[in-house]
Structures are given as C-alpha cells and as structure tokens.
CSV table of C-alpha atoms in Angstrom, one decimal:
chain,number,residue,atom,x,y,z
A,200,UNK,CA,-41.4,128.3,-180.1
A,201,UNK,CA,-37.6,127.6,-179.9
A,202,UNK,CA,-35.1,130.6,-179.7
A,203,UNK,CA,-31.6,130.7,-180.2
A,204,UNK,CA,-29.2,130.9,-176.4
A,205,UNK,CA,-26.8,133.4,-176.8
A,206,UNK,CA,-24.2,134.7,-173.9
A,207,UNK,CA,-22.7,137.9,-173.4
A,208,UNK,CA,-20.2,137.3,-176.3
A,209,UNK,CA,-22.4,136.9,-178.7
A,210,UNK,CA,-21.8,133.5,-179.0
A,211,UNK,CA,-24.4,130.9,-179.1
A,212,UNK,CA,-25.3,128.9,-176.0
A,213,UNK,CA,-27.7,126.2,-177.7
A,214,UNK,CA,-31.4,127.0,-177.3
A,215,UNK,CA,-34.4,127.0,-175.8
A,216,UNK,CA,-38.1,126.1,-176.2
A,217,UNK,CA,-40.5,129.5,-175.1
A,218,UNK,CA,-44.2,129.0,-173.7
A,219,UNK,CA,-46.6,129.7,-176.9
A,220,UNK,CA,-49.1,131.4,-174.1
A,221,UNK,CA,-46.3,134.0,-173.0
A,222,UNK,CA,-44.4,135.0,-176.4
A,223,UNK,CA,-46.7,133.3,-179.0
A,224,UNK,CA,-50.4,135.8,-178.2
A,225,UNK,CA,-51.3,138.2,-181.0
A,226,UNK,CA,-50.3,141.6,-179.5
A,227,UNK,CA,-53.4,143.3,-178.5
A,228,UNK,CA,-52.9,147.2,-178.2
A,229,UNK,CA,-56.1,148.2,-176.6
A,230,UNK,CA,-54.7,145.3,-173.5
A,231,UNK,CA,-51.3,147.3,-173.4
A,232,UNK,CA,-53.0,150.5,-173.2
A,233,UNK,CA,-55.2,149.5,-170.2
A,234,UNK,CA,-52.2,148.2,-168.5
A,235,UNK,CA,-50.2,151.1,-169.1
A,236,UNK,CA,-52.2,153.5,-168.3
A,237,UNK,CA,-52.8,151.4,-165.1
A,238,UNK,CA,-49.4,151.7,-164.2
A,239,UNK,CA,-48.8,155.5,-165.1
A,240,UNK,CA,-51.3,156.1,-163.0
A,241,UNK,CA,-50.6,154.7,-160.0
A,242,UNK,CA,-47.4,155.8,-160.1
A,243,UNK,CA,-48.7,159.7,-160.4
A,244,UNK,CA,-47.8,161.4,-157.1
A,245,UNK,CA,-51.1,163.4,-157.1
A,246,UNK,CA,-49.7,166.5,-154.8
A,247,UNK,CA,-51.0,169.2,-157.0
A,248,UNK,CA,-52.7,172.0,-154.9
A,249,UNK,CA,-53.6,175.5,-154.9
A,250,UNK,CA,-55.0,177.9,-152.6
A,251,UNK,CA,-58.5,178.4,-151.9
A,252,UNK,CA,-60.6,181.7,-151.2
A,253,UNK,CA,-59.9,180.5,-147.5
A,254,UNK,CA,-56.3,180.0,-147.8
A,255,UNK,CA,-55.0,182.5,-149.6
A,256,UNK,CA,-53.6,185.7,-147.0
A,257,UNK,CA,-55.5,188.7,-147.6
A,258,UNK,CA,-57.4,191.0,-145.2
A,259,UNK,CA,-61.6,190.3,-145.2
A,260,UNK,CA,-62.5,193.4,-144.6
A,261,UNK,CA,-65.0,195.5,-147.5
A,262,UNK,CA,-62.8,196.4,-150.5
A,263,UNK,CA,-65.4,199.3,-150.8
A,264,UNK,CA,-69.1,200.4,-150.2
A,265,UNK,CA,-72.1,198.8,-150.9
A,266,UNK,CA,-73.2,201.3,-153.0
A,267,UNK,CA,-73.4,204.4,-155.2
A,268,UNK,CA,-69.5,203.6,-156.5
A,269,UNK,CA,-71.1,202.3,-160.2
A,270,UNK,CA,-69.5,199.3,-160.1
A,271,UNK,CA,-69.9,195.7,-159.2
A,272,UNK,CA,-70.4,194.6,-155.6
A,273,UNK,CA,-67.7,192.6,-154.1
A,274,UNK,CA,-66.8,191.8,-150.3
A,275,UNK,CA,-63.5,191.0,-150.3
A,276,UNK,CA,-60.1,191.1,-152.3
A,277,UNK,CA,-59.7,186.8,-151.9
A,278,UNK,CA,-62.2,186.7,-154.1
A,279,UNK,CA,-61.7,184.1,-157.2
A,280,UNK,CA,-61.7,187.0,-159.9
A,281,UNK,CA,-59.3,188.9,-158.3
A,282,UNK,CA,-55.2,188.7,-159.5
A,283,UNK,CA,-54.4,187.0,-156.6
A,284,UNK,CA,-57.5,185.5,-154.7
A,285,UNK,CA,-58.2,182.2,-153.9
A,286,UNK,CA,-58.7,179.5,-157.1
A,287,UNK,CA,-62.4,178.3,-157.4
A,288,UNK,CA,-62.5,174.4,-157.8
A,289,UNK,CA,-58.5,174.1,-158.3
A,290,UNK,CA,-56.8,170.8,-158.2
A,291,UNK,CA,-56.2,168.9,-154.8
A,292,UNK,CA,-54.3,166.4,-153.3
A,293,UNK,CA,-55.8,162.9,-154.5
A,294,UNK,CA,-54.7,159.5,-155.6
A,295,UNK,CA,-55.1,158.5,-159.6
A,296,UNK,CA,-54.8,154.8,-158.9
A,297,UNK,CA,-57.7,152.8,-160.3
A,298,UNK,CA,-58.3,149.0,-160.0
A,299,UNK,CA,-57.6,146.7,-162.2
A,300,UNK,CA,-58.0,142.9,-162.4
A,301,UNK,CA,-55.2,140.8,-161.4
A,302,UNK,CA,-56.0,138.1,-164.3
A,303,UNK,CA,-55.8,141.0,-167.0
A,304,UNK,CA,-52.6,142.6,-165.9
A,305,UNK,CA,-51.0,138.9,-166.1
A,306,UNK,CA,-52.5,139.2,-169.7
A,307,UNK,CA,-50.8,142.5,-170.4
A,308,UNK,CA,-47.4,140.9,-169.1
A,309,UNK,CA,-47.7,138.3,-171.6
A,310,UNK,CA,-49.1,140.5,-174.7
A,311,UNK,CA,-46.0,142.6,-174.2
A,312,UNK,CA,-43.5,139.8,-173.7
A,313,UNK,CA,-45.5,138.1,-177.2
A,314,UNK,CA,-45.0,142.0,-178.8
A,315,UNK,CA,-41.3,142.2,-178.6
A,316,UNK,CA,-41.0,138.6,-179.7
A,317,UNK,CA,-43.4,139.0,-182.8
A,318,UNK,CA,-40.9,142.4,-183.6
A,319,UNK,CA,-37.9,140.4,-183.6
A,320,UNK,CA,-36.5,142.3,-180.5
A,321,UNK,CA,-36.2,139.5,-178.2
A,322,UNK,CA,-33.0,138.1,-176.9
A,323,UNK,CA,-32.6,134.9,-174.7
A,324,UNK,CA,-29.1,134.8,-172.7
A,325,UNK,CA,-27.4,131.7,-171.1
A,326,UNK,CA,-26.1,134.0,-167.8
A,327,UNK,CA,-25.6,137.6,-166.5
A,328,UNK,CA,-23.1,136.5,-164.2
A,329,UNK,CA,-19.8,138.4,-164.0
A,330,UNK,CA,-16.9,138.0,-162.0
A,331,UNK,CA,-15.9,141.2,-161.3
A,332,UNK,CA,-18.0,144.1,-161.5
A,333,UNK,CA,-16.5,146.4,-164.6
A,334,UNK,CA,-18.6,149.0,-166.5
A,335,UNK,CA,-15.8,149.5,-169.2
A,336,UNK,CA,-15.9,146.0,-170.2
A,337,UNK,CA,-19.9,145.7,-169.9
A,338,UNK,CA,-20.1,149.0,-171.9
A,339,UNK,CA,-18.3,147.5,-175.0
A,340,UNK,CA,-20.0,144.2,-174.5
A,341,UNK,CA,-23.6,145.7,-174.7
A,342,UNK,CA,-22.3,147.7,-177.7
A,343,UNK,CA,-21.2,144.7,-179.8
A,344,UNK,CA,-24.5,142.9,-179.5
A,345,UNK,CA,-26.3,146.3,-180.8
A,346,UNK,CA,-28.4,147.1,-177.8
A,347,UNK,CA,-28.8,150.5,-177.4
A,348,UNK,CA,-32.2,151.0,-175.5
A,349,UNK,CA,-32.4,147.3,-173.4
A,350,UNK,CA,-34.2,145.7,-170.8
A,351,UNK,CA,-32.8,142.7,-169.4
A,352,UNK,CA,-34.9,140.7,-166.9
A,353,UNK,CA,-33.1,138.1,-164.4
A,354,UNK,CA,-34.2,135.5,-162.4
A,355,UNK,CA,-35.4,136.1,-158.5
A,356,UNK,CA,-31.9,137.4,-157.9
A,357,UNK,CA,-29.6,140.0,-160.3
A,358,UNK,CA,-26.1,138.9,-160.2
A,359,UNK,CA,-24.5,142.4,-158.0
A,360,UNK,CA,-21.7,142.3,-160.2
A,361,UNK,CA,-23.8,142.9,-163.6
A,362,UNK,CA,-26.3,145.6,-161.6
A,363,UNK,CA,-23.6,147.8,-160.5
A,364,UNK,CA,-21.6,147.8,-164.2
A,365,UNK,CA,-24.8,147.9,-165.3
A,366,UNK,CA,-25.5,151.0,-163.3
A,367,UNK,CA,-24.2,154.0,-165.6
A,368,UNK,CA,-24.7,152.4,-169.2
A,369,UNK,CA,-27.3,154.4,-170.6
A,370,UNK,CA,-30.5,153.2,-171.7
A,371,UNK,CA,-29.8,150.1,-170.3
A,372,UNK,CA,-32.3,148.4,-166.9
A,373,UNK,CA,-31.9,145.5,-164.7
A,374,UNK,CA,-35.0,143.7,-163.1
A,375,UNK,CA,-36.0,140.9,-161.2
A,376,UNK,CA,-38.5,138.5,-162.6
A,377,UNK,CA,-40.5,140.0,-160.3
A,378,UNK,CA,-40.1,143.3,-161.1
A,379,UNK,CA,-41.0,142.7,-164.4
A,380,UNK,CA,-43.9,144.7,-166.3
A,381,UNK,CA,-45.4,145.9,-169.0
A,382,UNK,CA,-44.3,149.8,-169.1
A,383,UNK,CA,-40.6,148.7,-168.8
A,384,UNK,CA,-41.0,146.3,-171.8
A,385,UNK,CA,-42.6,148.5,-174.3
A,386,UNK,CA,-40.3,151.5,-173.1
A,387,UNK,CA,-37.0,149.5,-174.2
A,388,UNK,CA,-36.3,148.9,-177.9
A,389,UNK,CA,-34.4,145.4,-177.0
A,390,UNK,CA,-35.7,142.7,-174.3
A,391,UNK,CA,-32.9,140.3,-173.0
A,392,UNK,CA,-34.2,137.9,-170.5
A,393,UNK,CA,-31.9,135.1,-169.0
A,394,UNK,CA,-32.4,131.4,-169.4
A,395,UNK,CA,-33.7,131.8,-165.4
A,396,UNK,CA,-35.8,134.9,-166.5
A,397,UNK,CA,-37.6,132.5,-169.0
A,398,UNK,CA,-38.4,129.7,-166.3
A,399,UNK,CA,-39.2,132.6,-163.5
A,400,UNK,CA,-42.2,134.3,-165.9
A,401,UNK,CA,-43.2,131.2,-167.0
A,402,UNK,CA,-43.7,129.9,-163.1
A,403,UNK,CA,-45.2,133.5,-162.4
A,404,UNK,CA,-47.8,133.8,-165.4
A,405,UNK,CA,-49.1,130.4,-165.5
C-alpha cells in the first residue's frame, strides 16, 4: 500500500510503502467498540458516593411513639424515605476497568489505523522537526494543509519544538508511538503520522 510523503509545506517528500496488516484490514466496528469502551472505562475515576443510613448526621432517637399516632411506624429520621436520610444501595467508590486481551487491543490499534486510511484521512509526513519553537507559524502551517481536528503520532521521541507550538493550536494532539491508541484516532478527523511513526507501529504491532 504505497502513500504519498508529504512535509509540513505541503510539498511532497517521495513516498512510502504501508504494512497491508496495519492500514489495509476491513474496519470492524464491533472491534473499535470493545476497545473503546475498554479505554473509557478504565479511564473513569469511579469516586461517586453518597451517604448511607449510617453516615448521614441525624439524631437516632424515636421520631415518635410506637403507637396509637395512625400512622406508619418508623424509628428514626435517617431513614431512606425521609428528605434527607441516608441513600439505600447508592453508588460507591469502585473501579470500571475490565480486562481485555492484549492480542485484541493490538487488533483494535490496527482496525482504527486501517479505518482512517480506508476514509482517506490519512496523512504520512517526512519530519515534525522544527527549529525554533513558534505557534504563529505552526498555526498557519496546519491551516494550509486543511487539518482542523488532527492527530499526529511521532516516533519514540516528539521533537520539543513542534509539542510546545503545538501546545495551544486547537484540535490539534501530539503522541508518541507509544502513546498511540484507538480512542485518540477515531476522536480526530485527520491522522498524520511521521515517516518514524510508520516504522515505530509497525515494530510495535507486529
């Protein structure tokens, strides 16, 4: 699968030849979905908490007789059906993480790399190197090339120059190879990966 090299101009840079196993699979959505939803939530803080009968500050003394007042009987004013009293089986402090296979979220990573190549919306770049760091002339750069919601994925290392112009350019991320995944991908509208992005994913997903 050969794509055309571009650099930051816009100019062309030659081209390269992409792994058929990482931008050439039939997007499956129901893999996406799994890997997604594996990511979301692991990443939900799962602090939620409310006050039980025990926990909530009121006295526990008899709100009235037993008997003879004609209505129901109750004990105390913590009670659940009370405005106010504790919350009967509220939420709780918990993790919503949940396992999933190593093997299939490699196969997630390369579904949505093959998805945003099969939608056109795939961009190879020569180099993200800049020599001095200056948001200004990144800003009009990124704008000529048309990307208004972008990844870009780098190599092991982002040049420091690019990630701190980078840093206030709406809807536009910087990642690693490593930090690479599926969320991030499918969020963007545009994916730009580096020529050392390409050989980094490729060594990684093998």
């Amino acid at each position: 699968m050969k794509v055309d090299v571009l650099k930051l101009d816009g100019k062309k840079a030659g081209s390269v030849d992409l792994d058929e196993a990482l931008f050439g699979l039939e997007p499956r959505a129901d893999i996406l979905h799994r890997v997604v939803r594996w990511q979301r939530n692991n990443a939900q803080a799962g602090t939620h908490k409310v006050k039980t009968r025990k926990e909530v500050s009121y006295s526990t003394k008899k709100i009235y007789r037993q008997k003879g007042t004609g209505g129901a009987r109750h004990g105390a004013r913590s009670a659940p059906i009370f405005r106010g009293g504790g919350i009967y089986k509220g939420p709780t402090p918990r993790s919503h993480g949940h396992d999933l296979p190593k093997k299939f979220r490699k196969l997630g990573l390369r579904h949505a790399l093959s998805a945003k190549a099969a939608e056109g919306r795939l961009v190879v770049i020569d180099s993200i190197e800049m020599k001095d760091a200056k948001t200004a002339a990144l800003a009009k750069q990124v704008k000529e090339m048309g990307w208004k919601r972008a990844l870009i994925i780098d190599g092991a290392d982002v040049d420091a120059n690019f990630a701190q112009a980078a840093r206030n350019i709406e809807g536009l991320d910087v990642l690693p190879s490593m930090g690479a995944n599926v969320y991030d991908i499918l969020k963007r509208d545009t994916l730009v990966i580096t020529k050392a992005g390409v050989e980094a994913l490729e060594a990684r997903l093998k």
